[in-house]
Short mmCIF file of N, CA and C in Angstrom, two decimals:
data_model
loop_
_atom_site.label_atom_id
_atom_site.label_comp_id
_atom_site.label_asym_id
_atom_site.label_seq_id
_atom_site.Cartn_x
_atom_site.Cartn_y
_atom_site.Cartn_z
N MET A 1 17.89 3.10 -15.37
CA MET A 1 17.74 4.04 -14.28
C MET A 1 19.07 4.77 -14.12
N ASP A 2 18.98 6.07 -13.94
CA ASP A 2 20.21 6.83 -13.94
C ASP A 2 20.52 7.60 -12.67
N ALA A 3 19.56 7.79 -11.81
CA ALA A 3 19.84 8.55 -10.59
C ALA A 3 18.87 8.15 -9.49
N TYR A 4 19.41 8.07 -8.28
CA TYR A 4 18.60 7.79 -7.10
C TYR A 4 18.85 8.86 -6.07
N ASP A 5 17.86 9.12 -5.26
CA ASP A 5 18.03 10.04 -4.14
C ASP A 5 17.21 9.50 -2.98
N TRP A 6 17.87 8.86 -2.03
CA TRP A 6 17.18 8.30 -0.86
C TRP A 6 17.16 9.35 0.24
N ARG A 7 15.99 9.63 0.75
CA ARG A 7 15.88 10.59 1.86
C ARG A 7 14.86 10.08 2.85
N GLY A 8 15.19 9.03 3.56
CA GLY A 8 14.30 8.51 4.58
C GLY A 8 13.01 7.97 4.01
N ARG A 9 11.99 8.77 3.96
CA ARG A 9 10.67 8.35 3.49
C ARG A 9 10.40 8.77 2.06
N ARG A 10 11.44 9.07 1.32
CA ARG A 10 11.29 9.57 -0.05
C ARG A 10 12.41 9.01 -0.92
N ILE A 11 12.04 8.57 -2.12
CA ILE A 11 13.04 8.20 -3.12
C ILE A 11 12.69 8.92 -4.40
N MET A 12 13.71 9.43 -5.07
CA MET A 12 13.54 10.09 -6.35
C MET A 12 14.41 9.34 -7.35
N VAL A 13 13.80 9.03 -8.50
CA VAL A 13 14.49 8.31 -9.56
C VAL A 13 14.33 9.10 -10.85
N LEU A 14 15.42 9.29 -11.58
CA LEU A 14 15.37 9.92 -12.89
C LEU A 14 15.55 8.85 -13.95
N VAL A 15 14.66 8.84 -14.93
CA VAL A 15 14.76 7.86 -16.01
C VAL A 15 14.60 8.56 -17.35
N LEU A 16 15.16 7.96 -18.38
CA LEU A 16 14.94 8.45 -19.73
C LEU A 16 13.59 7.95 -20.22
N PRO A 17 12.95 8.68 -21.11
CA PRO A 17 11.64 8.25 -21.61
C PRO A 17 11.76 7.11 -22.62
N GLU A 18 12.13 5.95 -22.12
CA GLU A 18 12.29 4.75 -22.94
C GLU A 18 11.45 3.64 -22.33
N PRO A 19 10.86 2.78 -23.16
CA PRO A 19 9.99 1.72 -22.63
C PRO A 19 10.65 0.84 -21.56
N GLN A 20 11.94 0.57 -21.68
CA GLN A 20 12.59 -0.29 -20.69
C GLN A 20 12.69 0.38 -19.32
N SER A 21 12.48 1.68 -19.24
CA SER A 21 12.50 2.37 -17.96
C SER A 21 11.34 1.95 -17.06
N VAL A 22 10.23 1.56 -17.66
CA VAL A 22 9.05 1.19 -16.87
C VAL A 22 9.35 0.02 -15.95
N GLY A 23 9.96 -1.03 -16.48
CA GLY A 23 10.31 -2.19 -15.66
C GLY A 23 11.31 -1.86 -14.58
N SER A 24 12.28 -1.02 -14.90
CA SER A 24 13.28 -0.63 -13.91
C SER A 24 12.65 0.14 -12.75
N VAL A 25 11.73 1.04 -13.07
CA VAL A 25 11.08 1.82 -12.02
C VAL A 25 10.20 0.91 -11.16
N ARG A 26 9.49 -0.02 -11.80
CA ARG A 26 8.65 -0.98 -11.04
C ARG A 26 9.52 -1.76 -10.05
N HIS A 27 10.66 -2.23 -10.51
CA HIS A 27 11.56 -3.00 -9.65
C HIS A 27 12.04 -2.14 -8.47
N THR A 28 12.35 -0.89 -8.75
CA THR A 28 12.80 0.03 -7.69
C THR A 28 11.70 0.26 -6.67
N VAL A 29 10.47 0.49 -7.15
CA VAL A 29 9.34 0.72 -6.24
C VAL A 29 9.13 -0.51 -5.35
N LYS A 30 9.20 -1.69 -5.93
CA LYS A 30 9.03 -2.91 -5.15
C LYS A 30 10.10 -3.02 -4.06
N ALA A 31 11.34 -2.75 -4.41
CA ALA A 31 12.44 -2.83 -3.44
C ALA A 31 12.28 -1.78 -2.34
N VAL A 32 11.90 -0.57 -2.71
CA VAL A 32 11.73 0.50 -1.73
C VAL A 32 10.60 0.17 -0.76
N LEU A 33 9.49 -0.33 -1.28
CA LEU A 33 8.37 -0.66 -0.40
C LEU A 33 8.72 -1.82 0.52
N ARG A 34 9.52 -2.75 0.06
CA ARG A 34 9.99 -3.82 0.93
C ARG A 34 10.85 -3.22 2.06
N PHE A 35 11.75 -2.30 1.70
CA PHE A 35 12.60 -1.64 2.69
C PHE A 35 11.78 -0.86 3.71
N TRP A 36 10.72 -0.19 3.24
CA TRP A 36 9.86 0.59 4.12
C TRP A 36 8.83 -0.26 4.85
N LYS A 37 8.83 -1.57 4.60
CA LYS A 37 7.88 -2.51 5.20
C LYS A 37 6.43 -2.16 4.81
N LEU A 38 6.26 -1.81 3.54
CA LEU A 38 4.95 -1.50 2.98
C LEU A 38 4.62 -2.46 1.83
N THR A 39 5.05 -3.69 1.95
CA THR A 39 4.86 -4.66 0.86
C THR A 39 3.39 -4.91 0.54
N ARG A 40 2.50 -4.68 1.49
CA ARG A 40 1.07 -4.89 1.22
C ARG A 40 0.56 -3.96 0.12
N LEU A 41 1.28 -2.87 -0.14
CA LEU A 41 0.89 -1.92 -1.20
C LEU A 41 1.67 -2.13 -2.49
N SER A 42 2.60 -3.06 -2.47
CA SER A 42 3.55 -3.19 -3.57
C SER A 42 2.90 -3.46 -4.91
N GLU A 43 2.00 -4.41 -4.99
CA GLU A 43 1.41 -4.78 -6.28
C GLU A 43 0.67 -3.60 -6.92
N ILE A 44 -0.15 -2.93 -6.13
CA ILE A 44 -0.90 -1.79 -6.65
C ILE A 44 0.04 -0.63 -6.97
N ALA A 45 1.00 -0.36 -6.09
CA ALA A 45 1.93 0.75 -6.32
C ALA A 45 2.77 0.52 -7.58
N GLU A 46 3.19 -0.71 -7.81
CA GLU A 46 3.95 -1.01 -9.02
C GLU A 46 3.11 -0.77 -10.27
N LEU A 47 1.87 -1.21 -10.24
CA LEU A 47 0.98 -1.02 -11.39
C LEU A 47 0.72 0.47 -11.64
N LEU A 48 0.44 1.22 -10.58
CA LEU A 48 0.19 2.65 -10.73
C LEU A 48 1.43 3.37 -11.27
N THR A 49 2.59 3.01 -10.75
CA THR A 49 3.84 3.60 -11.24
C THR A 49 4.02 3.30 -12.71
N SER A 50 3.77 2.06 -13.11
CA SER A 50 3.89 1.69 -14.52
C SER A 50 3.00 2.53 -15.41
N GLU A 51 1.77 2.70 -14.98
CA GLU A 51 0.82 3.47 -15.79
C GLU A 51 1.25 4.93 -15.91
N LEU A 52 1.66 5.53 -14.80
CA LEU A 52 2.05 6.94 -14.84
C LEU A 52 3.33 7.15 -15.65
N VAL A 53 4.29 6.26 -15.50
CA VAL A 53 5.54 6.39 -16.25
C VAL A 53 5.30 6.13 -17.75
N THR A 54 4.47 5.14 -18.06
CA THR A 54 4.14 4.87 -19.46
C THR A 54 3.48 6.09 -20.10
N ASN A 55 2.55 6.71 -19.40
CA ASN A 55 1.91 7.93 -19.91
C ASN A 55 2.94 9.03 -20.14
N ALA A 56 3.86 9.19 -19.21
CA ALA A 56 4.89 10.22 -19.35
C ALA A 56 5.77 9.93 -20.57
N ILE A 57 6.13 8.68 -20.77
CA ILE A 57 6.95 8.32 -21.93
C ILE A 57 6.19 8.62 -23.23
N GLN A 58 4.92 8.27 -23.28
CA GLN A 58 4.14 8.48 -24.49
C GLN A 58 3.93 9.95 -24.81
N HIS A 59 3.79 10.79 -23.79
CA HIS A 59 3.43 12.18 -24.03
C HIS A 59 4.58 13.16 -23.91
N ALA A 60 5.64 12.81 -23.19
CA ALA A 60 6.75 13.74 -23.01
C ALA A 60 7.65 13.72 -24.23
N GLY A 61 7.96 12.52 -24.73
CA GLY A 61 8.80 12.41 -25.91
C GLY A 61 10.19 12.95 -25.68
N GLY A 62 11.01 12.84 -26.69
CA GLY A 62 12.35 13.42 -26.64
C GLY A 62 13.29 12.71 -25.67
N GLU A 63 14.35 13.39 -25.36
CA GLU A 63 15.39 12.85 -24.49
C GLU A 63 15.36 13.45 -23.09
N GLN A 64 14.27 14.08 -22.72
CA GLN A 64 14.17 14.70 -21.41
C GLN A 64 13.93 13.65 -20.33
N TRP A 65 14.52 13.86 -19.19
CA TRP A 65 14.34 12.97 -18.07
C TRP A 65 12.90 12.98 -17.57
N ILE A 66 12.51 11.86 -17.00
CA ILE A 66 11.25 11.76 -16.27
C ILE A 66 11.64 11.55 -14.81
N LYS A 67 11.05 12.32 -13.93
CA LYS A 67 11.37 12.24 -12.50
C LYS A 67 10.24 11.51 -11.78
N VAL A 68 10.58 10.41 -11.13
CA VAL A 68 9.61 9.62 -10.37
C VAL A 68 9.98 9.77 -8.90
N THR A 69 9.03 10.22 -8.11
CA THR A 69 9.24 10.37 -6.67
C THR A 69 8.20 9.53 -5.96
N VAL A 70 8.67 8.68 -5.06
CA VAL A 70 7.78 7.86 -4.23
C VAL A 70 8.08 8.24 -2.79
N TRP A 71 7.04 8.56 -2.05
CA TRP A 71 7.24 8.97 -0.66
C TRP A 71 6.04 8.60 0.17
N HIS A 72 6.25 8.60 1.48
CA HIS A 72 5.12 8.29 2.36
C HIS A 72 5.22 9.10 3.64
N ASP A 73 4.06 9.32 4.20
CA ASP A 73 3.96 9.90 5.53
C ASP A 73 3.12 8.92 6.35
N GLN A 74 2.57 9.35 7.44
CA GLN A 74 1.83 8.42 8.29
C GLN A 74 0.46 8.06 7.73
N GLN A 75 -0.03 8.84 6.75
CA GLN A 75 -1.36 8.58 6.20
C GLN A 75 -1.36 7.89 4.83
N SER A 76 -0.35 8.17 4.00
CA SER A 76 -0.44 7.68 2.63
C SER A 76 0.93 7.47 1.98
N LEU A 77 0.88 6.71 0.89
CA LEU A 77 2.01 6.52 -0.01
C LEU A 77 1.69 7.32 -1.26
N SER A 78 2.63 8.12 -1.73
CA SER A 78 2.41 8.96 -2.91
C SER A 78 3.40 8.59 -4.00
N ILE A 79 2.91 8.63 -5.23
CA ILE A 79 3.73 8.39 -6.41
C ILE A 79 3.56 9.61 -7.30
N ASP A 80 4.65 10.31 -7.58
CA ASP A 80 4.64 11.52 -8.40
C ASP A 80 5.51 11.28 -9.63
N VAL A 81 4.99 11.59 -10.80
CA VAL A 81 5.75 11.45 -12.04
C VAL A 81 5.74 12.80 -12.75
N ARG A 82 6.94 13.35 -12.91
CA ARG A 82 7.09 14.69 -13.50
C ARG A 82 7.76 14.57 -14.86
N ASP A 83 7.18 15.24 -15.86
CA ASP A 83 7.74 15.19 -17.20
C ASP A 83 7.65 16.57 -17.85
N ARG A 84 8.16 16.69 -19.08
CA ARG A 84 8.23 17.98 -19.76
C ARG A 84 7.00 18.28 -20.60
N SER A 85 6.00 17.45 -20.56
CA SER A 85 4.79 17.69 -21.33
C SER A 85 3.83 18.56 -20.52
N THR A 86 3.10 19.41 -21.22
CA THR A 86 2.08 20.20 -20.54
C THR A 86 0.68 19.69 -20.87
N ILE A 87 0.62 18.52 -21.48
CA ILE A 87 -0.68 17.91 -21.78
C ILE A 87 -1.25 17.35 -20.48
N VAL A 88 -2.40 17.88 -20.09
CA VAL A 88 -3.04 17.42 -18.86
C VAL A 88 -3.77 16.12 -19.16
N PRO A 89 -3.46 15.06 -18.41
CA PRO A 89 -4.14 13.80 -18.67
C PRO A 89 -5.61 13.88 -18.25
N ARG A 90 -6.42 13.17 -18.97
CA ARG A 90 -7.83 13.09 -18.60
C ARG A 90 -8.29 11.67 -18.86
N SER A 91 -9.13 11.21 -17.99
CA SER A 91 -9.64 9.86 -18.18
C SER A 91 -10.72 9.89 -19.25
N ARG A 92 -10.78 8.82 -19.97
CA ARG A 92 -11.80 8.71 -21.00
C ARG A 92 -12.29 7.27 -21.03
N GLN A 93 -13.45 7.10 -21.51
CA GLN A 93 -14.02 5.76 -21.57
C GLN A 93 -13.26 4.97 -22.62
N ALA A 94 -12.67 3.87 -22.21
CA ALA A 94 -11.95 3.02 -23.15
C ALA A 94 -12.94 2.13 -23.88
N THR A 95 -12.70 1.96 -25.15
CA THR A 95 -13.56 1.07 -25.93
C THR A 95 -12.76 -0.15 -26.34
N SER A 96 -13.44 -1.19 -26.69
CA SER A 96 -12.76 -2.45 -27.02
C SER A 96 -11.90 -2.34 -28.26
N ASP A 97 -12.15 -1.37 -29.13
CA ASP A 97 -11.36 -1.24 -30.35
C ASP A 97 -10.15 -0.32 -30.19
N ARG A 98 -9.96 0.24 -29.00
CA ARG A 98 -8.80 1.11 -28.75
C ARG A 98 -7.68 0.32 -28.11
N GLU A 99 -6.47 0.57 -28.57
CA GLU A 99 -5.31 -0.14 -28.03
C GLU A 99 -4.87 0.43 -26.70
N ASN A 100 -5.08 1.72 -26.48
CA ASN A 100 -4.67 2.34 -25.22
C ASN A 100 -5.80 3.20 -24.68
N GLY A 101 -5.51 3.93 -23.59
CA GLY A 101 -6.52 4.80 -23.02
C GLY A 101 -7.09 4.31 -21.71
N ARG A 102 -6.56 3.21 -21.20
CA ARG A 102 -7.09 2.65 -19.96
C ARG A 102 -6.23 2.97 -18.74
N GLY A 103 -5.04 3.50 -18.96
CA GLY A 103 -4.11 3.74 -17.87
C GLY A 103 -4.64 4.65 -16.79
N LEU A 104 -5.18 5.77 -17.18
CA LEU A 104 -5.68 6.71 -16.19
C LEU A 104 -6.94 6.19 -15.50
N LEU A 105 -7.72 5.38 -16.20
CA LEU A 105 -8.86 4.74 -15.55
C LEU A 105 -8.38 3.81 -14.44
N LEU A 106 -7.29 3.09 -14.69
CA LEU A 106 -6.72 2.24 -13.64
C LEU A 106 -6.25 3.09 -12.47
N VAL A 107 -5.58 4.19 -12.77
CA VAL A 107 -5.10 5.08 -11.70
C VAL A 107 -6.28 5.58 -10.88
N GLU A 108 -7.35 6.01 -11.55
CA GLU A 108 -8.54 6.50 -10.84
C GLU A 108 -9.15 5.44 -9.94
N HIS A 109 -9.23 4.22 -10.44
CA HIS A 109 -9.92 3.16 -9.70
C HIS A 109 -9.07 2.52 -8.60
N LEU A 110 -7.75 2.45 -8.81
CA LEU A 110 -6.90 1.76 -7.84
C LEU A 110 -6.32 2.68 -6.78
N SER A 111 -6.19 3.95 -7.07
CA SER A 111 -5.63 4.87 -6.08
C SER A 111 -6.77 5.49 -5.27
N ASP A 112 -6.40 6.06 -4.14
CA ASP A 112 -7.39 6.75 -3.32
C ASP A 112 -7.62 8.17 -3.81
N SER A 113 -6.63 8.72 -4.51
CA SER A 113 -6.79 10.03 -5.15
C SER A 113 -5.68 10.20 -6.18
N TRP A 114 -5.92 11.10 -7.12
CA TRP A 114 -4.88 11.44 -8.09
C TRP A 114 -5.07 12.89 -8.50
N ALA A 115 -4.00 13.49 -9.01
CA ALA A 115 -4.05 14.90 -9.39
C ALA A 115 -2.98 15.18 -10.44
N CYS A 116 -3.14 16.31 -11.09
CA CYS A 116 -2.14 16.79 -12.05
C CYS A 116 -1.85 18.25 -11.75
N ARG A 117 -0.57 18.59 -11.70
CA ARG A 117 -0.15 19.97 -11.48
C ARG A 117 0.75 20.42 -12.62
N ILE A 118 0.48 21.60 -13.17
CA ILE A 118 1.35 22.20 -14.17
C ILE A 118 2.26 23.18 -13.42
N HIS A 119 3.56 23.10 -13.69
CA HIS A 119 4.53 23.95 -13.00
C HIS A 119 4.95 25.12 -13.89
N PRO A 120 5.39 26.22 -13.29
CA PRO A 120 5.80 27.40 -14.05
C PRO A 120 6.95 27.13 -15.03
N ASP A 121 7.75 26.11 -14.77
CA ASP A 121 8.89 25.82 -15.66
C ASP A 121 8.49 25.01 -16.89
N GLY A 122 7.20 24.78 -17.11
CA GLY A 122 6.75 24.05 -18.29
C GLY A 122 6.71 22.55 -18.13
N THR A 123 6.80 22.08 -16.90
CA THR A 123 6.67 20.66 -16.63
C THR A 123 5.33 20.40 -15.94
N LYS A 124 5.00 19.13 -15.84
CA LYS A 124 3.79 18.77 -15.09
C LYS A 124 4.12 17.57 -14.22
N THR A 125 3.35 17.42 -13.15
CA THR A 125 3.45 16.26 -12.27
C THR A 125 2.08 15.62 -12.18
N VAL A 126 2.03 14.33 -12.44
CA VAL A 126 0.83 13.55 -12.22
C VAL A 126 1.11 12.69 -11.00
N SER A 127 0.22 12.76 -10.02
CA SER A 127 0.43 12.10 -8.73
C SER A 127 -0.76 11.21 -8.39
N CYS A 128 -0.47 10.20 -7.62
CA CYS A 128 -1.57 9.42 -7.03
C CYS A 128 -1.18 9.02 -5.62
N ARG A 129 -2.19 8.72 -4.82
CA ARG A 129 -1.97 8.37 -3.42
C ARG A 129 -2.71 7.09 -3.07
N LEU A 130 -2.07 6.33 -2.20
CA LEU A 130 -2.69 5.15 -1.61
C LEU A 130 -2.71 5.36 -0.12
N ASN A 131 -3.87 5.25 0.49
CA ASN A 131 -3.95 5.39 1.93
C ASN A 131 -3.28 4.21 2.61
N LEU A 132 -2.58 4.51 3.70
CA LEU A 132 -1.94 3.45 4.47
C LEU A 132 -2.95 2.85 5.43
#
């Protein structure tokens, strides 16, 4: 993990697209939710963060940073993962002979909503929300 930005109800973390970044981000999310007294969401939020960051690592490639933002308001906890890929994720039916392809299905089933936004600068953000 290379950068933090604490702003009350928001934390932003920049990570390199490396597999070891996933565990670091999970640990950060767990600590932040403990600080915010939202530990009841910790297990699901950690899993969702792992899936979104893993997808970003697999599809963004290169040495570009991945930006993870976790924030909450009075209604929900949001996890946003921004990367340099313009590939829009789509859920697909996972089959038993496929090694991957289940991450977005988990995000769909465990979160209350999810979305993908393409930005004018050539980046995209995949987000999910958990209702409080």
